[in-house]
CSV table of C-alpha atoms in Angstrom, one decimal:
chain,number,residue,atom,x,y,z
A,1474,MET,CA,148.4,206.7,-88.2
A,1475,LYS,CA,150.3,209.5,-87.8
A,1476,ASN,CA,149.8,211.3,-84.7
A,1477,ARG,CA,149.9,215.0,-84.2
A,1478,TYR,CA,151.1,216.0,-81.2
A,1479,VAL,CA,149.8,219.8,-80.3
A,1480,PHE,CA,151.2,220.9,-77.1
A,1481,GLN,CA,153.4,223.5,-79.0
A,1482,THR,CA,150.4,224.7,-80.6
A,1483,LEU,CA,147.8,224.9,-78.3
A,1484,GLY,CA,148.0,228.6,-77.6
A,1485,LEU,CA,148.0,229.7,-81.1
A,1486,LEU,CA,144.8,227.3,-81.7
A,1487,LEU,CA,143.3,228.9,-78.6
A,1488,VAL,CA,144.1,232.5,-80.0
A,1489,LEU,CA,142.5,231.5,-83.6
A,1490,ALA,CA,139.5,230.1,-81.7
A,1491,ALA,CA,138.8,233.3,-79.8
A,1492,CYS,CA,138.7,235.4,-83.2
A,1493,GLY,CA,136.2,233.0,-84.5
A,1494,THR,CA,138.1,231.8,-87.1
A,1495,GLN,CA,138.7,228.0,-86.1
A,1496,PRO,CA,137.0,226.0,-83.1
A,1497,PRO,CA,139.1,224.3,-80.2
A,1498,PRO,CA,140.5,221.0,-81.6
A,1499,ASN,CA,139.4,217.8,-80.6
A,1500,GLN,CA,142.1,216.4,-78.5
A,1501,THR,CA,142.7,212.9,-76.9
A,1502,LEU,CA,146.1,211.3,-74.8
A,1503,GLU,CA,147.7,208.3,-76.4
A,1504,LEU,CA,150.5,206.4,-75.3
A,1505,ASP,CA,154.1,207.8,-76.7
A,1506,GLY,CA,155.6,204.2,-78.1
A,1507,THR,CA,159.0,205.7,-78.0
A,1508,PHE,CA,159.1,205.9,-74.5
A,1509,GLY,CA,159.7,202.9,-72.5
A,1510,SER,CA,157.6,199.5,-73.6
A,1511,GLY,CA,154.8,201.0,-75.7
A,1512,GLY,CA,154.9,204.4,-73.6
A,1513,VAL,CA,155.0,202.9,-70.1
A,1514,ALA,CA,158.3,202.0,-67.9
A,1515,VAL,CA,157.7,199.7,-65.5
A,1516,ALA,CA,160.0,200.0,-62.2
A,1517,ALA,CA,162.1,197.3,-61.2
A,1518,ASP,CA,161.4,195.4,-57.9
A,1519,ALA,CA,162.5,197.5,-54.7
A,1520,GLY,CA,163.0,195.2,-51.9
A,1521,ALA,CA,162.4,191.5,-52.6
A,1522,ALA,CA,161.9,190.4,-55.9
A,1523,GLY,CA,157.9,189.7,-56.7
A,1524,SER,CA,157.2,192.1,-53.8
A,1525,GLY,CA,154.5,195.0,-54.0
A,1526,ASP,CA,155.7,198.3,-54.9
A,1527,ALA,CA,154.1,201.4,-55.5
A,1528,ALA,CA,154.6,205.2,-56.7
A,1529,TYR,CA,153.0,208.3,-55.1
A,1530,ALA,CA,155.3,211.1,-56.5
A,1531,ILE,CA,157.0,212.0,-60.1
A,1532,VAL,CA,159.5,214.2,-61.0
A,1533,VAL,CA,160.4,215.2,-64.2
A,1534,ASP,CA,163.7,217.2,-65.4
A,1535,ALA,CA,166.0,217.4,-68.8
A,1536,ASP,CA,167.8,214.0,-67.8
A,1537,GLY,CA,164.8,211.9,-66.9
A,1538,ILE,CA,161.9,211.2,-64.5
A,1539,LEU,CA,162.1,210.1,-61.0
A,1540,LEU,CA,159.4,208.1,-59.1
A,1541,ALA,CA,159.2,207.9,-55.6
A,1542,GLY,CA,157.0,205.4,-53.3
A,1543,HIS,CA,157.8,202.0,-51.8
A,1544,GLY,CA,158.6,198.3,-52.1
A,1545,CYS,CA,158.9,195.5,-49.7
A,1546,ALA,CA,161.5,193.7,-47.6
A,1547,ALA,CA,159.4,190.2,-48.1
A,1548,ALA,CA,159.0,188.4,-51.6
A,1549,ASP,CA,155.0,189.1,-50.9
A,1550,PRO,CA,153.0,190.7,-53.9
A,1551,THR,CA,150.2,191.9,-51.4
A,1552,CYS,CA,152.8,193.6,-48.9
A,1553,TRP,CA,150.9,196.8,-50.1
A,1554,ILE,CA,148.0,195.9,-47.8
A,1555,SER,CA,149.3,193.2,-45.6
A,1556,ALA,CA,152.4,193.9,-44.4
A,1557,SER,CA,153.3,197.8,-44.1
A,1558,ASN,CA,156.3,197.2,-41.6
A,1559,SER,CA,157.9,195.3,-44.1
A,1560,TRP,CA,157.8,198.7,-46.3
A,1561,VAL,CA,160.9,199.5,-47.9
A,1562,ALA,CA,161.4,203.7,-49.2
A,1563,ALA,CA,162.3,203.7,-52.7
A,1564,ALA,CA,163.0,206.1,-55.7
A,1565,TRP,CA,163.1,204.9,-59.4
A,1566,ARG,CA,165.2,207.1,-61.8
A,1567,PHE,CA,164.7,206.7,-65.6
A,1568,THR,CA,166.2,208.0,-68.7
A,1569,PRO,CA,164.3,210.2,-71.0
A,1570,GLU,CA,163.5,207.1,-73.0
A,1571,GLY,CA,161.8,205.3,-70.1
A,1572,ALA,CA,164.8,202.8,-69.4
A,1573,SER,CA,165.9,202.3,-66.2
A,1574,ASN,CA,169.1,204.7,-65.3
A,1575,PRO,CA,171.8,202.2,-64.1
A,1576,GLY,CA,174.0,205.1,-63.1
A,1577,PHE,CA,171.2,206.1,-59.9
A,1578,ALA,CA,171.9,204.8,-56.6
A,1579,ALA,CA,172.3,200.8,-57.1
A,1580,SER,CA,170.9,199.8,-60.6
A,1581,GLY,CA,168.3,202.6,-61.2
A,1582,VAL,CA,166.8,202.3,-57.6
A,1583,PHE,CA,167.1,204.3,-54.3
A,1584,GLN,CA,166.4,202.0,-51.3
A,1585,ASP,CA,165.8,202.8,-47.4
A,1586,ALA,CA,164.7,199.9,-45.4
A,1587,ASP,CA,165.9,201.7,-42.0
A,1588,ALA,CA,165.0,205.1,-42.6
A,1589,ALA,CA,164.6,206.3,-38.8
A,1590,GLY,CA,166.4,203.5,-36.9
A,1591,GLY,CA,163.3,200.9,-36.4
A,1592,GLY,CA,163.7,199.2,-39.7
A,1593,GLN,CA,160.1,199.3,-40.4
A,1594,ALA,CA,157.5,200.7,-42.4
A,1595,ASN,CA,159.6,203.1,-44.4
A,1596,ILE,CA,158.0,205.2,-47.4
A,1597,ILE,CA,158.5,208.3,-49.3
A,1598,PHE,CA,154.9,210.0,-50.2
A,1599,ASP,CA,156.4,213.3,-51.8
A,1600,ALA,CA,159.6,214.7,-54.0
A,1601,LEU,CA,160.9,217.5,-55.5
A,1602,GLY,CA,163.7,218.2,-57.5
A,1603,ARG,CA,166.3,220.7,-56.5
A,1604,PRO,CA,169.7,222.1,-57.8
A,1605,GLY,CA,172.0,218.6,-57.6
A,1606,GLY,CA,169.7,216.3,-56.7
A,1607,PHE,CA,166.3,215.5,-55.1
A,1608,LEU,CA,164.4,216.0,-52.0
A,1609,LEU,CA,162.4,213.0,-50.7
A,1610,ALA,CA,159.7,213.1,-48.0
A,1611,GLY,CA,158.2,210.4,-46.2
A,1612,GLY,CA,159.1,208.3,-42.8
A,1613,GLY,CA,159.6,205.1,-40.9
A,1614,LYS,CA,159.4,203.6,-37.8
A,1615,ASN,CA,162.3,204.3,-35.2
A,1616,ALA,CA,164.0,201.8,-32.6
A,1617,ALA,CA,160.8,202.9,-30.3
A,1618,GLY,CA,158.2,201.6,-32.8
A,1619,ASP,CA,157.0,204.9,-33.6
A,1620,LEU,CA,157.0,206.8,-36.7
A,1621,ASP,CA,159.2,209.7,-37.4
A,1622,ALA,CA,159.5,212.2,-40.2
A,1623,VAL,CA,162.1,211.8,-43.1
A,1624,LEU,CA,163.7,214.1,-45.5
A,1625,TRP,CA,166.1,212.5,-47.7
A,1626,ALA,CA,168.4,214.8,-49.7
A,1627,LEU,CA,169.6,212.7,-52.8
A,1628,ALA,CA,172.3,213.7,-55.4
A,1629,GLU,CA,171.8,213.2,-58.9
A,1630,ASP,CA,173.5,209.9,-58.9
A,1631,GLY,CA,171.2,208.7,-56.3
A,1632,GLU,CA,173.3,208.6,-53.1
A,1633,LEU,CA,172.5,210.3,-50.2
A,1634,ASP,CA,173.9,213.9,-49.9
A,1635,PRO,CA,175.5,214.7,-46.7
A,1636,THR,CA,176.4,218.3,-48.0
A,1637,THR,CA,172.7,219.3,-47.5
A,1638,PHE,CA,171.9,217.3,-44.1
A,1639,ALA,CA,174.5,215.5,-41.9
A,1640,SER,CA,173.8,212.1,-42.8
A,1641,GLY,CA,171.6,212.9,-45.8
A,1642,LYS,CA,169.1,212.3,-43.9
A,1643,ALA,CA,167.1,215.3,-41.6
A,1644,VAL,CA,165.1,213.1,-39.1
A,1645,VAL,CA,162.2,214.8,-37.5
A,1646,SER,CA,160.6,213.1,-34.4
A,1647,ASP,CA,158.5,214.3,-31.0
A,1648,LEU,CA,158.6,218.2,-31.6
A,1649,VAL,CA,155.1,217.8,-30.2
A,1650,SER,CA,155.3,215.4,-27.6
A,1651,ALA,CA,157.7,212.5,-26.8
A,1652,GLY,CA,156.8,209.3,-28.1
A,1653,TYR,CA,154.6,210.5,-30.6
A,1654,HIS,CA,154.1,209.3,-34.2
A,1655,ASP,CA,155.2,212.0,-36.6
A,1656,PHE,CA,153.5,211.4,-40.1
A,1657,VAL,CA,154.7,213.1,-43.1
A,1658,HIS,CA,152.6,213.5,-46.7
A,1659,ALA,CA,154.0,216.1,-48.3
A,1660,VAL,CA,157.1,218.5,-48.6
A,1661,SER,CA,157.8,222.2,-50.4
A,1662,LYS,CA,160.9,224.1,-50.3
A,1663,ASP,CA,161.3,228.1,-50.1
A,1664,ALA,CA,164.5,230.1,-50.2
A,1665,GLY,CA,164.8,229.5,-46.2
A,1666,GLY,CA,164.2,225.8,-45.8
A,1667,TYR,CA,161.7,223.3,-46.0
A,1668,TRP,CA,158.0,222.8,-44.9
A,1669,MET,CA,156.5,219.4,-44.1
A,1670,ALA,CA,152.8,218.0,-43.3
A,1671,GLY,CA,151.4,215.3,-42.3
A,1672,GLY,CA,149.8,214.3,-38.8
A,1673,VAL,CA,151.1,213.7,-35.0
A,1674,GLY,CA,149.7,211.4,-32.4
A,1675,SER,CA,150.4,208.9,-29.9
A,1676,SER,CA,148.8,206.1,-31.9
A,1677,ALA,CA,147.5,205.7,-35.5
A,1678,SER,CA,144.1,206.1,-34.6
A,1679,ASP,CA,144.3,210.0,-32.9
A,1680,TYR,CA,146.5,211.7,-35.2
A,1681,THR,CA,146.0,215.8,-35.3
A,1682,MET,CA,147.1,217.9,-38.5
A,1683,ALA,CA,150.4,218.9,-38.6
A,1684,VAL,CA,152.8,221.4,-40.5
A,1685,TRP,CA,156.4,221.5,-40.0
A,1686,ARG,CA,159.0,224.2,-40.4
A,1687,LEU,CA,162.6,223.0,-41.2
A,1688,GLN,CA,165.8,225.2,-41.5
A,1689,ALA,CA,168.1,224.4,-44.4
A,1690,ASP,CA,170.1,222.2,-42.4
A,1691,GLY,CA,167.0,220.1,-41.3
A,1692,ALA,CA,166.7,221.4,-38.0
A,1693,PRO,CA,163.6,222.9,-36.5
A,1694,ASP,CA,162.8,226.4,-37.4
A,1695,THR,CA,161.5,227.6,-34.1
A,1696,ASN,CA,160.5,231.2,-35.8
A,1697,PHE,CA,157.3,229.0,-36.8
A,1698,ASP,CA,154.8,228.6,-33.8
A,1699,GLY,CA,157.7,228.6,-31.2
A,1700,ASP,CA,159.1,225.0,-32.2
A,1701,GLY,CA,159.1,224.3,-35.7
A,1702,VAL,CA,155.6,222.6,-35.9
A,1703,PHE,CA,151.8,223.5,-35.5
A,1704,ASN,CA,149.2,221.0,-34.9
A,1705,ASP,CA,145.9,221.3,-34.0
A,1706,PRO,CA,144.7,218.9,-30.8
A,1707,ALA,CA,141.2,220.4,-30.9
A,1708,HIS,CA,140.5,218.1,-33.6
A,1709,SER,CA,141.7,214.5,-33.4
A,1710,MET,CA,141.6,211.7,-36.4
A,1711,GLU,CA,142.9,214.4,-39.0
A,1712,TYR,CA,145.9,214.5,-41.1
A,1713,VAL,CA,147.4,216.5,-44.1
A,1714,SER,CA,147.7,214.7,-47.4
A,1715,ASP,CA,148.9,217.9,-49.3
A,1716,LEU,CA,150.7,221.2,-48.8
A,1717,ALA,CA,151.3,224.5,-50.7
A,1718,ILE,CA,153.3,227.5,-49.8
A,1719,LEU,CA,151.1,230.5,-50.7
A,1720,PRO,CA,153.3,233.9,-52.1
A,1721,GLY,CA,154.2,235.9,-48.5
A,1722,GLY,CA,155.0,232.6,-46.8
A,1723,ALA,CA,151.5,230.9,-45.5
A,1724,PRO,CA,151.2,227.3,-45.7
A,1725,LEU,CA,148.2,226.1,-47.3
A,1726,ALA,CA,147.0,222.7,-46.4
A,1727,VAL,CA,144.3,219.8,-47.5
A,1728,GLY,CA,143.7,216.6,-45.9
A,1729,GLU,CA,140.9,214.6,-44.4
A,1730,GLY,CA,139.2,213.9,-41.1
A,1731,TYR,CA,139.6,210.2,-40.8
A,1732,GLY,CA,137.0,209.8,-38.1
A,1733,THR,CA,134.4,211.9,-39.7
A,1734,HIS,CA,135.4,211.2,-43.4
A,1735,GLN,CA,135.6,215.3,-44.0
A,1736,PRO,CA,137.5,216.4,-46.5
A,1737,LEU,CA,139.5,219.5,-44.8
A,1738,VAL,CA,141.5,222.9,-45.9
A,1739,TRP,CA,143.6,225.0,-43.3
A,1740,LYS,CA,145.6,227.9,-43.9
A,1741,LEU,CA,148.1,229.0,-41.5
A,1742,ARG,CA,150.2,232.2,-41.1
A,1743,PRO,CA,153.8,232.2,-42.0
A,1744,GLU,CA,154.7,232.4,-38.4
A,1745,GLY,CA,152.4,229.7,-37.3
A,1746,GLY,CA,148.5,229.3,-36.1
A,1747,PHE,CA,145.5,229.3,-38.2
A,1748,ASP,CA,144.7,232.5,-40.5
A,1749,THR,CA,141.4,233.4,-39.3
A,1750,THR,CA,141.1,235.8,-42.5
A,1751,PHE,CA,140.6,232.3,-44.5
A,1752,ALA,CA,137.2,231.2,-43.0
A,1753,GLY,CA,138.3,230.9,-39.5
A,1754,GLY,CA,141.5,229.0,-40.9
A,1755,ARG,CA,140.0,225.7,-41.0
A,1756,VAL,CA,137.6,224.8,-43.7
A,1757,GLU,CA,135.2,221.6,-44.0
A,1758,LEU,CA,134.5,221.1,-47.5
A,1759,PRO,CA,131.0,219.8,-48.2
A,1760,THR,CA,130.1,216.5,-50.1
A,1761,PRO,CA,126.3,215.3,-51.1
A,1762,GLU,CA,126.6,212.6,-48.3
A,1763,GLY,CA,128.9,214.2,-45.8
A,1764,SER,CA,131.9,211.8,-46.5
A,1765,GLY,CA,135.1,212.3,-48.4
A,1766,ALA,CA,138.7,213.5,-48.4
A,1767,ALA,CA,140.7,215.9,-50.0
A,1768,LEU,CA,143.9,214.4,-51.2
A,1769,ALA,CA,145.6,217.3,-53.5
A,1770,LEU,CA,145.6,220.9,-54.1
A,1771,ALA,CA,146.7,223.4,-56.8
A,1772,LEU,CA,146.6,227.2,-57.2
A,1773,ASP,CA,144.6,228.9,-59.9
A,1774,GLY,CA,145.7,232.6,-59.3
A,1775,ALA,CA,144.3,233.3,-56.0
A,1776,LYS,CA,141.7,230.7,-55.9
A,1777,VAL,CA,142.4,227.3,-54.4
A,1778,LEU,CA,141.6,223.9,-55.9
A,1779,VAL,CA,141.1,220.7,-54.4
A,1780,ALA,CA,140.9,217.3,-55.5
A,1781,GLY,CA,139.8,214.0,-53.5
A,1782,TYR,CA,137.0,212.2,-52.9
A,1783,ALA,CA,132.9,212.4,-52.5
A,1784,SER,CA,130.7,209.4,-51.8
A,1785,ILE,CA,127.4,209.1,-53.5
A,1786,ALA,CA,125.2,206.2,-52.3
A,1787,GLY,CA,128.0,205.1,-50.4
A,1788,VAL,CA,130.7,204.7,-53.4
A,1789,PRO,CA,133.6,206.9,-53.6
A,1790,HIS,CA,133.6,209.4,-56.6
A,1791,LEU,CA,136.7,211.9,-57.5
A,1792,ALA,CA,135.4,215.7,-56.8
A,1793,LEU,CA,137.2,218.7,-56.9
A,1794,TRP,CA,136.7,222.3,-54.8
A,1795,ARG,CA,137.4,225.5,-55.5
A,1796,LEU,CA,137.7,228.0,-53.2
A,1797,THR,CA,138.0,232.0,-53.3
A,1798,PRO,CA,140.9,233.8,-51.6
A,1799,ASP,CA,138.7,234.1,-48.1
A,1800,GLY,CA,138.3,230.3,-48.0
A,1801,THR,CA,134.7,230.3,-49.0
A,1802,LEU,CA,133.4,228.1,-51.9
A,1803,ASP,CA,133.5,229.6,-55.1
A,1804,PRO,CA,129.7,229.7,-57.0
A,1805,GLU,CA,131.1,230.2,-60.4
A,1806,PHE,CA,132.6,226.7,-60.1
A,1807,GLY,CA,130.5,223.3,-60.7
A,1808,SER,CA,127.5,223.4,-58.2
A,1809,ASN,CA,128.2,226.0,-55.5
A,1810,GLY,CA,131.9,225.0,-55.3
A,1811,LEU,CA,131.9,221.4,-55.9
A,1812,ARG,CA,132.4,219.2,-59.2
A,1813,VAL,CA,131.6,215.7,-58.5
A,1814,LEU,CA,133.0,213.4,-61.3
A,1815,GLU,CA,131.0,210.7,-62.7
A,1816,GLY,CA,132.5,206.5,-62.4
A,1817,THR,CA,133.1,205.2,-59.3
A,1818,SER,CA,136.9,205.1,-57.8
A,1819,PRO,CA,137.0,203.0,-55.1
A,1820,ALA,CA,140.5,203.0,-54.2
A,1821,ASN,CA,141.7,203.4,-50.8
A,1822,TYR,CA,143.4,206.0,-49.0
A,1823,HIS,CA,147.3,205.1,-49.9
A,1824,ASP,CA,146.4,203.3,-53.0
A,1825,GLY,CA,143.9,205.8,-54.6
A,1826,LEU,CA,145.9,209.6,-53.9
A,1827,VAL,CA,145.1,211.7,-56.8
A,1828,ASP,CA,146.9,214.7,-58.3
A,1829,LEU,CA,145.9,217.8,-60.4
A,1830,ALA,CA,147.6,220.4,-62.3
A,1831,VAL,CA,146.5,223.9,-63.9
A,1832,ASP,CA,147.8,224.3,-67.5
A,1833,GLU,CA,148.8,227.3,-69.1
A,1834,GLN,CA,145.4,227.9,-70.7
A,1835,GLY,CA,143.7,227.7,-67.3
A,1836,ARG,CA,142.1,224.5,-67.4
A,1837,TYR,CA,142.6,221.8,-64.9
A,1838,TRP,CA,143.8,218.2,-65.2
A,1839,LEU,CA,143.1,215.8,-62.8
A,1840,VAL,CA,144.7,212.2,-62.6
A,1841,GLY,CA,143.3,209.2,-60.5
A,1842,GLY,CA,141.5,205.9,-61.8
A,1843,VAL,CA,137.9,205.0,-62.2
A,1844,THR,CA,136.2,201.7,-62.6
A,1845,SER,CA,135.9,199.9,-66.0
A,1846,ASP,CA,133.4,198.3,-67.9
A,1847,ALA,CA,135.0,195.3,-67.0
A,1848,GLY,CA,135.0,196.0,-63.1
A,1849,ASP,CA,138.8,196.8,-62.8
A,1850,LEU,CA,140.4,199.8,-62.1
A,1851,ASP,CA,141.9,202.0,-65.1
A,1852,MET,CA,144.3,205.0,-64.4
A,1853,ALA,CA,142.2,207.7,-66.1
A,1854,VAL,CA,143.0,211.6,-66.7
A,1855,TRP,CA,140.7,214.3,-66.8
A,1856,ARG,CA,140.4,217.8,-68.1
A,1857,LEU,CA,138.2,220.6,-66.9
A,1858,LEU,CA,137.6,223.9,-67.7
A,1859,PRO,CA,137.3,226.9,-65.0
A,1860,SER,CA,133.6,226.3,-64.8
A,1861,GLY,CA,134.0,222.7,-63.5
A,1862,GLU,CA,132.5,221.3,-67.0
A,1863,LEU,CA,134.5,218.2,-68.4
A,1864,ASP,CA,136.0,219.6,-71.4
A,1865,PRO,CA,134.1,218.6,-74.5
A,1866,HIS,CA,137.0,218.9,-76.9
A,1867,PHE,CA,139.0,216.3,-74.6
A,1868,CYS,CA,138.8,212.8,-74.9
A,1869,GLY,CA,135.2,213.0,-76.0
A,1870,GLY,CA,133.9,214.9,-73.1
A,1871,GLY,CA,135.3,212.2,-70.3
A,1872,PRO,CA,138.7,210.6,-69.0
A,1873,CYS,CA,141.2,209.4,-70.9
A,1874,THR,CA,141.3,205.9,-69.9
A,1875,PHE,CA,144.4,203.2,-69.8
A,1876,ASP,CA,144.7,199.6,-68.6
A,1877,ASN,CA,147.6,196.7,-68.2
A,1878,ALA,CA,150.3,199.1,-67.8
A,1879,ALA,CA,152.3,196.1,-66.2
A,1880,GLY,CA,150.9,193.4,-68.6
A,1881,GLY,CA,148.4,191.9,-66.6
A,1882,TYR,CA,144.8,192.5,-66.1
A,1883,GLY,CA,144.1,193.8,-62.9
A,1884,ASP,CA,143.9,197.6,-61.6
A,1885,ASP,CA,145.8,200.5,-62.7
A,1886,TRP,CA,146.0,203.8,-60.9
A,1887,GLY,CA,147.6,207.1,-61.4
A,1888,THR,CA,148.8,209.3,-58.2
A,1889,ALA,CA,151.2,211.6,-59.7
A,1890,LEU,CA,150.8,214.2,-62.7
A,1891,VAL,CA,153.4,216.1,-64.6
A,1892,LEU,CA,152.5,218.4,-67.5
A,1893,THR,CA,155.7,219.7,-69.9
A,1894,GLN,CA,155.4,221.3,-73.2
A,1895,ASN,CA,155.3,218.1,-75.2
A,1896,ALA,CA,154.0,215.6,-72.9
A,1897,VAL,CA,151.9,214.1,-70.1
A,1898,TYR,CA,153.7,212.3,-67.4
A,1899,VAL,CA,151.6,209.9,-64.7
A,1900,GLY,CA,153.5,208.1,-62.2
A,1901,GLY,CA,151.5,205.3,-60.2
A,1902,TRP,CA,150.8,201.6,-60.0
A,1903,SER,CA,149.7,198.6,-62.1
A,1904,TRP,CA,148.7,194.7,-60.7
A,1905,ASP,CA,150.3,192.6,-63.7
A,1906,GLY,CA,148.7,189.7,-62.5
A,1907,THR,CA,151.0,188.4,-59.7
A,1908,SER,CA,152.0,191.6,-58.1
A,1909,ARG,CA,151.9,195.5,-58.2
A,1910,ASP,CA,154.6,197.6,-59.8
A,1911,ALA,CA,155.3,201.1,-59.9
A,1912,VAL,CA,155.2,202.9,-63.3
A,1913,VAL,CA,155.2,205.8,-65.6
A,1914,TRP,CA,152.9,206.5,-68.3
A,1915,LYS,CA,154.0,209.1,-71.0
A,1916,LEU,CA,151.0,210.4,-72.7
A,1917,GLY,CA,151.0,212.6,-76.2
A,1918,LEU,CA,148.3,214.9,-77.0
A,1919,VAL,CA,146.7,214.1,-79.9
A,1920,ASP,CA,144.7,216.3,-82.5
A,1921,THR,CA,141.3,213.9,-83.4
A,1922,SER,CA,140.0,216.7,-85.2
A,1923,ARG,CA,140.9,215.8,-88.6
């Protein structure tokens, strides 16, 4: 069958539909068989052969695709759940055709098994493209055994760039208190420097949310909250999962109270401190049973779209919330600001990260996973209308799902999403029956109306 990829014509079709001359086309996503192996590129093992890998961030540019996440220094296929101290921070580079790019770092893989001086628990959670290369954010344990936040500046060839940071890395440690863990999950960039977000704490059980502001050379920007970091000691056991910088420089963050399993949104002032005009600056998102997590955010004009989990009958489901500019739930979205999707998605926090995007037609795209009829997890992509309803013209009104990316018959999950004019790229992981691999899916939007 000849596929009709319709990204280029969506605007015209929608205009025709609005004029009453043609209904919206029925569409589905299909793997692009010209990419990788049947539409999927499987990353080489980072660290030891046969170890468990995962990808949490994706960057797509004219020269190919970058995945970022972690591998494992030990030949342990379950390293991702059993031996986090063996994690190796990793970034994989692929050509536009989905082949490993041998000109990037060592055989297509950048690796750092000693991000902060302690040689343990190294991971990359976020990545950005930048002129001349990439910016990666994550961290690792230092020699004292606590976590430090790390920014890696990579040149296009995958080597550390000392012209950005002195050693190619900016390590952020102990801005709140000596010996504290500094856990970073998200990064954003503006003309003056970098923003990072995550949590700080004296142990992994008492993080408080944190947002850092760094100068262009990686040094703390003391114009932000006096020392370069804002945290909220009034609320313990909380951390940030995603970050956006609003027009005017205000940080907006989402995350979770992992002690209370409460999805949260924070808005800060550009100079630091809560923006109290945004529902007090700290917003607790509702869930049907009071349990969930906020993992990703996107902006729809002045409105804030949040994706994460909400539990029903004790089982996690993917969920979306929408907030108005003043931080209140938008009654015009879903059920008073919340839409819980059908289908269970019981991945844990690190495995089950999700991502979302808003397309040029104002529709919402969400990637994650869902339990299949066979009982395993399938990578899933949803498209929703601005009302919060599933788009009835996309995948029959439900998600498009994909299984067995790495060649096995286990779980598949999408953690990162990029929409381009001609394709949908998803980064994530797949269990091949023996170990877990980092993967990229390239999907084409196909017209099934005829």
